[in-house]
Coordinates of C-alpha atoms and ligand atoms in Angstrom, one line a residue:
X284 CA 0.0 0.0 0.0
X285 CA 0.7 3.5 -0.3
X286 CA 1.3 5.9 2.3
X287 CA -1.8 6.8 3.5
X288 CA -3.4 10.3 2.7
X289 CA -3.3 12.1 5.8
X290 CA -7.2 14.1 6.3
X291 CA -7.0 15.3 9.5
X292 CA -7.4 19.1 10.7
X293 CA -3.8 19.6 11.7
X294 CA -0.7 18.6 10.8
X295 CA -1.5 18.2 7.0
X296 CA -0.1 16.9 4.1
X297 CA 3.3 18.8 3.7
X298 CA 4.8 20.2 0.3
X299 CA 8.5 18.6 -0.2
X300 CA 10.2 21.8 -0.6
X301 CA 8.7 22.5 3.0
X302 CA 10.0 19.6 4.5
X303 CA 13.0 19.9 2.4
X304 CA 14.1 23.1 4.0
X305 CA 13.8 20.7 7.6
X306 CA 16.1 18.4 6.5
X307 CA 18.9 21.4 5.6
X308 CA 21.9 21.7 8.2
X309 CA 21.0 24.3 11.1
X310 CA 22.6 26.9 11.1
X311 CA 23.4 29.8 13.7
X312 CA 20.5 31.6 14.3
X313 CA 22.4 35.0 13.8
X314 CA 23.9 33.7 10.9
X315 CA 23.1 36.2 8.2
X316 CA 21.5 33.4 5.9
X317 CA 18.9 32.9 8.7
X318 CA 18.4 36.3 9.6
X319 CA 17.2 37.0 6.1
X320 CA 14.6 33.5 6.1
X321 CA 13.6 35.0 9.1
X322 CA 12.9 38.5 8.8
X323 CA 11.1 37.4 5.3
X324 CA 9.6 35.1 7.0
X325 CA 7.7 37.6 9.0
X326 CA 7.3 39.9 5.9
X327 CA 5.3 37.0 4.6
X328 CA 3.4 36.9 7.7
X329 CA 1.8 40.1 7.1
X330 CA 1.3 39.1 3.5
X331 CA -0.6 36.0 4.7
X332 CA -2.4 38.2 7.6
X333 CA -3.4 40.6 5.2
X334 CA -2.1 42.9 8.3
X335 CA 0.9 45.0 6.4
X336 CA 0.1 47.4 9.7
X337 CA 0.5 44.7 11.9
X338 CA 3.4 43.6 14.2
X339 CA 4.1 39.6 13.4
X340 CA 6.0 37.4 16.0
X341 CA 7.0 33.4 15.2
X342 CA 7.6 31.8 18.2
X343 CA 8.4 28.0 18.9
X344 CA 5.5 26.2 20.3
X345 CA 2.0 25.5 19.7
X346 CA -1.5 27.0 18.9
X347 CA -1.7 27.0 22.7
X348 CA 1.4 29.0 23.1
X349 CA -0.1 31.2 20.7
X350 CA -3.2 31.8 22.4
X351 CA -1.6 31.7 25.9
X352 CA 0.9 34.5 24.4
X353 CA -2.1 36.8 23.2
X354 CA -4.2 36.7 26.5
X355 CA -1.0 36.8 28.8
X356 CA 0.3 40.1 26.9
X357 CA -3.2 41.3 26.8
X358 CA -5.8 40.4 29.7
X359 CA -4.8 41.2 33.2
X360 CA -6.2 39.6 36.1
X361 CA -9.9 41.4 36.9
X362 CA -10.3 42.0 33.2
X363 CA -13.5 41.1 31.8
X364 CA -13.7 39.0 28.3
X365 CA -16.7 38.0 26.5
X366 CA -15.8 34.3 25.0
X367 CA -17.7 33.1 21.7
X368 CA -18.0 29.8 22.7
X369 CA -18.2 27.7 19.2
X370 CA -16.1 24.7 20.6
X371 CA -13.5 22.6 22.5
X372 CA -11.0 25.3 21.3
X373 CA -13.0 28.2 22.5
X374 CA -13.5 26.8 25.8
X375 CA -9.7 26.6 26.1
X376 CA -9.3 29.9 25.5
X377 CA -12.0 30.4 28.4
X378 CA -10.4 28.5 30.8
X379 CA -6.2 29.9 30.0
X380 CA -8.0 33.4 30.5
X381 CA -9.3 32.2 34.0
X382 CA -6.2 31.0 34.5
X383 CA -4.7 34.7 34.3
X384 CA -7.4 35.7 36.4
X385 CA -10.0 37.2 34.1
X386 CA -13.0 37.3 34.4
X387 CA -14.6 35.9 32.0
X388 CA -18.2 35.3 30.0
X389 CA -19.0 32.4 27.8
X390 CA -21.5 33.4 25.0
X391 CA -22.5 30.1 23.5
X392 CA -24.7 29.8 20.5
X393 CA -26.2 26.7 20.3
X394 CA -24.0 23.5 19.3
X395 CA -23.0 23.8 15.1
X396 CA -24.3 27.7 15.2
X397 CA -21.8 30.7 15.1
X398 CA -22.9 33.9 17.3
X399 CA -25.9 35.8 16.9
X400 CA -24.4 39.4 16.0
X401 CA -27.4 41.5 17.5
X402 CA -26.9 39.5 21.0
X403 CA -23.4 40.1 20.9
X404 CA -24.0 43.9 19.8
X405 CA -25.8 43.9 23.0
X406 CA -22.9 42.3 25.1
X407 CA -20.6 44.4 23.6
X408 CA -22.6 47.5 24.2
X409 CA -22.9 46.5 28.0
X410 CA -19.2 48.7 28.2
X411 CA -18.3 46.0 31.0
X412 CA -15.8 44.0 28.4
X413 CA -12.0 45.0 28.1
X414 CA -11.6 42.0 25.3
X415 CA -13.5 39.9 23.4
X416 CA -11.7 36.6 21.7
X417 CA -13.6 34.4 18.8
X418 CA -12.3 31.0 17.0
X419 CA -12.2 31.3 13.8
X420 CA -12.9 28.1 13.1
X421 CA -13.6 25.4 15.7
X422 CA -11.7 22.6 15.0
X423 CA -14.0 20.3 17.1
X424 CA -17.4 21.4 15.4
X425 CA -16.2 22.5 12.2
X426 CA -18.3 26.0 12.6
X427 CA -17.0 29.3 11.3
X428 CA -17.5 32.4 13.2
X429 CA -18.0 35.6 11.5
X430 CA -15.1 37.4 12.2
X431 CA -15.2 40.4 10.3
X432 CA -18.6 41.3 12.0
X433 CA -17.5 40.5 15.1
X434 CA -14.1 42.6 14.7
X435 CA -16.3 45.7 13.7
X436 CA -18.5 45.0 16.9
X437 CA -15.5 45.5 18.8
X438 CA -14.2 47.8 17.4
X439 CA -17.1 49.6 17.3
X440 CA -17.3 49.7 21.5
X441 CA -13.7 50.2 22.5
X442 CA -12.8 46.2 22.9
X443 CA -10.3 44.7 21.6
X444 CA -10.4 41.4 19.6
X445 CA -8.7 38.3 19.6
X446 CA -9.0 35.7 16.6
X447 CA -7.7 32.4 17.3
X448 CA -7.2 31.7 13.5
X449 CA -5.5 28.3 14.2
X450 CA -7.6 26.0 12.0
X451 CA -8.5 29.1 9.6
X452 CA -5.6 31.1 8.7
X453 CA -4.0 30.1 4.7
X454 CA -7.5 28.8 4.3
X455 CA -10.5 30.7 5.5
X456 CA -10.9 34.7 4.4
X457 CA -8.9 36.7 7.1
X458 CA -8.2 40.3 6.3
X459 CA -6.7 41.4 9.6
X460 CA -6.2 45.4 8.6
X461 CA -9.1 45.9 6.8
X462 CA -11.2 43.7 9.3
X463 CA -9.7 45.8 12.4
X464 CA -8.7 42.4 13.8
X465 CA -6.6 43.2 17.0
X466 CA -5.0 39.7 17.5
X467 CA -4.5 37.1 14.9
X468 CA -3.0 34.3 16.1
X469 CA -2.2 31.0 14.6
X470 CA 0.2 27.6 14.3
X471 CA 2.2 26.0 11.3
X472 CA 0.5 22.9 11.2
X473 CA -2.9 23.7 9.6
X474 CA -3.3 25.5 6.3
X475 CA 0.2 27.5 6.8
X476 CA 1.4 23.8 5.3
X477 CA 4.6 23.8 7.9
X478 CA 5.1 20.9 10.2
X479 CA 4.0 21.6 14.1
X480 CA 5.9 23.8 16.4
X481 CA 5.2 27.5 15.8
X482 CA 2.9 30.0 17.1
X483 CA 2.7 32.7 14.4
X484 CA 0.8 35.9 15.3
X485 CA -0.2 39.3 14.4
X486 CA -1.1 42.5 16.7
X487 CA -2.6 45.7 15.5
X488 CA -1.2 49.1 16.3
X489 CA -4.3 49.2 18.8
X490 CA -3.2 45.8 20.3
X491 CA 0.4 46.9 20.9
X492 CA -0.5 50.5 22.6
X493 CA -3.4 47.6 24.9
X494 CA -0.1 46.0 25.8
X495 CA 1.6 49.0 26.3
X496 CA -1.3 50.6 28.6
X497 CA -1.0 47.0 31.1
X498 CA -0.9 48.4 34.7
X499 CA 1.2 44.7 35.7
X500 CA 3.7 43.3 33.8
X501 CA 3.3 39.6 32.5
X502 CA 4.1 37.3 35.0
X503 CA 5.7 35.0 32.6
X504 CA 8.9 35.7 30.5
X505 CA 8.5 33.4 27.7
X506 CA 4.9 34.5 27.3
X507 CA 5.5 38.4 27.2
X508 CA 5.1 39.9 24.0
X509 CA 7.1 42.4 25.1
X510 CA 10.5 40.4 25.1
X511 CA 9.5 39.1 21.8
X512 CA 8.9 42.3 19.9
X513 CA 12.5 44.3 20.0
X514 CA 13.4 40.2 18.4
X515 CA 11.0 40.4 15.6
X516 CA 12.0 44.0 14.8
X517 CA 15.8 42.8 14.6
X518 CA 14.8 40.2 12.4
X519 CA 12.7 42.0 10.1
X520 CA 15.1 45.0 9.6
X521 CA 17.7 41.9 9.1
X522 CA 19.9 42.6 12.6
X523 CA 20.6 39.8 14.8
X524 CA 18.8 39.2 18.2
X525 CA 18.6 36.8 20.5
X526 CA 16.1 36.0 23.4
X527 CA 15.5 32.6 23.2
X528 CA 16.5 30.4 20.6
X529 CA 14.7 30.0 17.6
X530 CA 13.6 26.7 16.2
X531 CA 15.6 27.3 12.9
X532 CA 14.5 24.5 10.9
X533 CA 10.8 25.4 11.4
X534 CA 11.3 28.7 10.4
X535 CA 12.7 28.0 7.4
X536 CA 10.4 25.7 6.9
X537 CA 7.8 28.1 7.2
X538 CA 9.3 31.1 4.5
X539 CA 9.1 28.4 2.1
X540 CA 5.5 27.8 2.9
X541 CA 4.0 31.4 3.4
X542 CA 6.4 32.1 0.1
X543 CA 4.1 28.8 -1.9
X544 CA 0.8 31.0 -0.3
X545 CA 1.3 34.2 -1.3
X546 CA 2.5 32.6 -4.9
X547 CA -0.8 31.2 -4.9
X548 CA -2.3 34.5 -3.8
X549 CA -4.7 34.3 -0.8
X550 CA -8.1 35.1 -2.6
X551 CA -7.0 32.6 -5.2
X552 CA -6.3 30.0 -2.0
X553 CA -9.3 31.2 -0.1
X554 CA -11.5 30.3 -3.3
X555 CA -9.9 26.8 -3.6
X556 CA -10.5 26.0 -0.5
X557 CA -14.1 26.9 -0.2
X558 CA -14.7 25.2 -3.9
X559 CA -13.0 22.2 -2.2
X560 CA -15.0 22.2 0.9
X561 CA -17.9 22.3 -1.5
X562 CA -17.1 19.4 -3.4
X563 CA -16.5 17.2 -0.3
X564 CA -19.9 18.4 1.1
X565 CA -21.9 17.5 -1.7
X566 CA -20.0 13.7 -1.4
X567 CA -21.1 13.5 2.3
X568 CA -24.7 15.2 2.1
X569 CA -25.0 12.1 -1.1
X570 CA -24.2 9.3 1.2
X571 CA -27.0 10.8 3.6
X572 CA -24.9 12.0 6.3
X573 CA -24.7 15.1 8.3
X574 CA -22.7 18.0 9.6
X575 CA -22.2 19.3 13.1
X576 CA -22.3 22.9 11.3
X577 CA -25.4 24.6 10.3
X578 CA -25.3 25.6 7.1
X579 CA -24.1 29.3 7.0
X580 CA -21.4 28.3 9.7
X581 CA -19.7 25.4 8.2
X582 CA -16.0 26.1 7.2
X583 CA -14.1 25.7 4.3
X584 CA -11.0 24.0 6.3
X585 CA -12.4 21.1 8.5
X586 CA -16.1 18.9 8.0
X587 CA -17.3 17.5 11.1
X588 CA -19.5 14.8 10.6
X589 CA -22.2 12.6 12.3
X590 CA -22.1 9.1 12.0
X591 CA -24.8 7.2 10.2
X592 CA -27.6 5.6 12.7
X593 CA -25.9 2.0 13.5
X594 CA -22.5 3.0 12.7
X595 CA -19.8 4.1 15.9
X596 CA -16.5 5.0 15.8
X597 CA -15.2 2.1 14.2
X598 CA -15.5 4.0 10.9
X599 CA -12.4 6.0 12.1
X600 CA -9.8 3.2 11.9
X601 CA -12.3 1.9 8.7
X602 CA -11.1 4.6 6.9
X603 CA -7.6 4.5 7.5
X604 CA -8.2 1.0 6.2
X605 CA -9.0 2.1 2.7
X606 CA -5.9 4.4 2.7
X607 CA -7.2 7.5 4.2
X608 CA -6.6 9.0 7.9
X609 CA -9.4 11.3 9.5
X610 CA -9.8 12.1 13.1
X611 CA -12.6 11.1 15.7
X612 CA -14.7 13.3 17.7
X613 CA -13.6 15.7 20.1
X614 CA -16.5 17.8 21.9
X615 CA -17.2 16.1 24.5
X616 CA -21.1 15.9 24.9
X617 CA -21.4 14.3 21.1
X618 CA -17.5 13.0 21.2
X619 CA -18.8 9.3 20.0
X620 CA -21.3 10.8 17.5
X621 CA -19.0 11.9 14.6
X622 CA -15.9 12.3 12.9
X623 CA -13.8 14.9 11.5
X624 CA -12.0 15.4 8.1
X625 CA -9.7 18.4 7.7
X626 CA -9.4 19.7 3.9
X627 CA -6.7 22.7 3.8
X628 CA -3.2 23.3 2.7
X629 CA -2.6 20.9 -0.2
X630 CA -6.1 19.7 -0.7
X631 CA -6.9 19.5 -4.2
X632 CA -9.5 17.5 -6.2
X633 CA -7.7 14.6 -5.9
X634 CA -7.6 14.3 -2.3
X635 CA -11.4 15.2 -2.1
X636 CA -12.6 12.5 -4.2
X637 CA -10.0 9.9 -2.6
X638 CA -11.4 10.6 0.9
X639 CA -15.3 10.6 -0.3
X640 CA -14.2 7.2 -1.6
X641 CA -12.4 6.0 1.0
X642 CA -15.2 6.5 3.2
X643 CA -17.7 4.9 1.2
X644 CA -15.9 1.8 1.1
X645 CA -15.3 2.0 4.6
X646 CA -19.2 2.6 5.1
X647 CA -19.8 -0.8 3.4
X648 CA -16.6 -2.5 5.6
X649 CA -18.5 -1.5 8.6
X650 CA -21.8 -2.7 7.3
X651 CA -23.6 0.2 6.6
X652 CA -25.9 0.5 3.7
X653 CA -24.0 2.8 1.1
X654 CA -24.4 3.0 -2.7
X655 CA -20.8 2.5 -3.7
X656 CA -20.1 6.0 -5.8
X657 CA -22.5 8.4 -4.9
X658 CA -20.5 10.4 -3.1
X659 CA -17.5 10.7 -5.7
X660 CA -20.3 11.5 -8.4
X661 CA -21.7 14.0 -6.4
X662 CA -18.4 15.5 -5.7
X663 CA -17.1 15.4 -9.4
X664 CA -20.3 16.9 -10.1
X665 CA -19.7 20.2 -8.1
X666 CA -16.1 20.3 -9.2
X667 CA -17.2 20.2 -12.7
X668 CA -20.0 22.9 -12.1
X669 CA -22.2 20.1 -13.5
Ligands
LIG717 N1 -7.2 26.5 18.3 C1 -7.7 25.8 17.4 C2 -8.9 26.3 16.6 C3 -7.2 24.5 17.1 O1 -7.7 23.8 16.1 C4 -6.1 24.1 17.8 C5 -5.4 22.7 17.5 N2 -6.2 21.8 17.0 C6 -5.6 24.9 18.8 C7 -6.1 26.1 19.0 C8 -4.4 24.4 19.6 O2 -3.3 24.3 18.9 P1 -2.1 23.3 19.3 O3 -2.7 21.9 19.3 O4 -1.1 23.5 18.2 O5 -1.6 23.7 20.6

C-alpha cells in the first residue's frame, strides 16, 4: 500500500520543498543566511495576515502558546472577556484566561451555530468588556464564526479582539487590517502547510498600545510579547537578536510555505478551499450524512461529521483502512457521535474525491448500507459545475 493520505485538521499533508528546507543543516540563528529567512519570513506573515500594519511574532511552540501568548500580553487579572464559545478550542481559551485571572463570560450559541451578532451587539454595548476573543474556526465542530462582524462590533465599542485563526488562517478569508482584527494568532501545522511547532501571530497598532497601557507586567517571561517584539523588529530589519533560541529549521520551513501561499495568492487560496469544501460536502450530504455545522457556519478548512444511525467510531480506523486518515470526535457531549476530516493546505480535487471514496468503502466495511459511488459522483459533479 501506499502511504496513506493524511485528512485530519492539523498537521496536514506537507509540500517537499517544505519539508525539504527541515532536512537542511541548522545553522546559527544570527547567521546572516537565517536572519534573512527569518525576517522574510515575517514579511510573509503580514502578507498571509493581510495585516501590512501589523506587528508579526514566530515563536516555537503550539497554537496553545499562541493563544496563551495573546491573553498573557493582553488580559490582566480582573479583566473582563466575553468568549464566543463555538467549541473545545474556545473553551480553552476560556479556561487559560481564567487561569490569568479574568473574568470571563462564555457566550455560547447553540452547538454547530456561530454567534448571533445583535446578541453580541448587545454584550458588547454593555461597556463592561476589556476584550473579546472568537475561534475562527472550531476545530471540534467545524463551525465558522464571523469574524469580520464580530471585529467591527469590537471595534465599534472600544474592545479589543482576539482571533484564534488556528484551524482558519492560509485557508478561511482573514483580512486582519481591513477587518480591524486586534489579534491574529495562529500555528504552522494547519493551512500555513509547515510541520507543528510554531505560534505565528499578528497585533494591530491598537493591540500593541493595549499591551503597552497593562498596569502589571506579564508574569511569565516566555509569554511576554514584550520580550519578543524588540526580536522580531531585529529580524525584520535583518539585525541579529537573540532571546531565546529560535527553532531554525521550522522557520525555514515556514518562508518556504508562506512564500508557496502568497504565490498562490490568498483570494486565489481562499477560493480553492471553499470550492473544495464544497465538493466534499456534496460527497457527504450524497451518502445521507450530516454536519455538526449549520449551514451558513460550516467552514471551508475542516467537516465534522455525524455518523450514520448503527455506525460508531469504528469507521475512524475503517477509513484508514482504505488508505485514508481522518480524526474522531472531540466535543465532549457528542465525542462518539462523529468524525472529523480536515481539507486545507494541499487539498486539491484529488484528495477530495480519494477521501469521499475512501469513506464509502469503509461505510460498506462497517456494514452500513452505502451505494458505492454516490459520493465521488456527487463530488465530481460540483467540481465540474455540472
Ligand atoms: N485553536 C484551534 C482552533 C485549534 O484547532 C487548535 C489545535 N487543533 C488549537 C487552538 C491548539 O493548537 P495546538 O494543538 O497546536 O496547541
Amino acid at each position: 500500500m501506499t502511504e496513506r493520505l493524511l485528512m485530519i485538521p492539523g498537521p496536514i499533508e506537507m509540500d517537499p520543498a517544505v519539508l525539504a528546507a527541515l532536512a537542511r543543516k541548522t545553522i546559527s540563528h544570527v547567521d546572516p543566511g537565517f536572519i534573512e529567512t527569518f525576517g522574510r519570513a515575517l514579511e510573509r506573515v503580514r502578507g498571509v495576515f493581510l495585516a501590512p500594519s501589523a506587528q508579526p511574532f514566530v515563536v516555537a511552540g503550539t497554537g496553545t502558546l499562541a493563544m496563551e501568548l495573546a491573553a498573557q500580553s493582553l488580559v490582566e487579572p480582573g479583566d473582563a472577556v466575553l468568549v464566543v464559545d463555538t467549541g473545545v478550542f474556545s473553551e480553552r481559551m476560556a479556561s487559560l484566561l481564567e487561569r490569568i485571572g479574568a473574568n470571563v463570560t462564555r457566550f455560547s450559541p447553540p452547538l454547530g451555530s456561530g454567534p448571533d451578532l445583535g446578541e453580541l451587539e448587545r454584550a458588547l454595548a454593555s461597556g463592561m468588556f476589556r476584550a473579546v476573543t472568537v475561534t475562527h474556526v472550531d476545530t471540534s465542530t467545524g463551525v465558522r464564526a464571523p469574524v469580520r462582524e464580530v471585529a467591527a462590533l469590537a471595534r465599534a465599542h472600544g474592545v479589543i479582539s482576539i482571533v484564534d485563526g488556528v484551524c482558519s488562517v492560509g485557508g478561511e478569508e482573514l483580512r486582519q487590517d481591513a477587518w480591524g482584527v486586534d489579534v491574529a494568532l495562529t500555528a504552522s501545522q494547519k493551512a500555513l502547510g509547515t510541520p507543528p511547532g510554531l505560534a505565528v501571530l499578528a497585533l494591530s497598532a491598537n493591540a500593541m498600545e493595549r499591551y503597552r497601557a497593562r498596569k502589571q507586567r506579564v508574569p511569565s517571561l516566555y509569554l511576554d510579547l514584550g520580550e519578543w517584539l524588540p526580536i522580531m523588529q531585529a529580524y525584520e530589519a535583518r539585525k541579529p537578536a537573540y532571546f531565546a533560541t529560535p527553532a531554525v529549521n521550522l522557520v525555514s520551513a515556514l518562508d518556504v510555505s508562506l512564500g508557496q501561499l502568497l504565490l498562490e495568492g490568498m483570494d486565489v487560496r481562499v477560493a480553492r478551499h471553499a470550492r473544495m469544501a464544497d465538493a466534499f460536502r456534496a460527497g457527504i450530504a450524497a451518502l445521507g450524512l450530516s454536519l455538526v455545522a449549520q449551514q451558513g457556519a460550516q467552514s471551508s478548512t475542516i467537516s465534522a461529521i455525524y455518523f450514520p444511525a448503527g455506525v460508531d467510531g469504528s469507521l475512524v480506523p475503517a477509513i484508514r483502512e482504505e488508505g485514508v486518515v481522518v480524526a474522531g470526535g472531540l466535543l465532549a457531549a457528542i465525542k462518539a457521535q462523529y468524525f472529523r476530516v480536515g481539507h486545507m493546505g494541499l487539498t486539491g480535487a484529488s484528495e477530495i474525491l480519494t477521501t469521499l471514496a475512501a469513506i464509502e468503502r469503509a461505510l460498506a466495511r462497517v456494514g452500513a448500507k452505502v451505494e458505492l459511488g454516490v459520493a465521488v459522483a456527487a463530488a465530481q459533479r460540483t467540481l465540474t459545475n455540472r
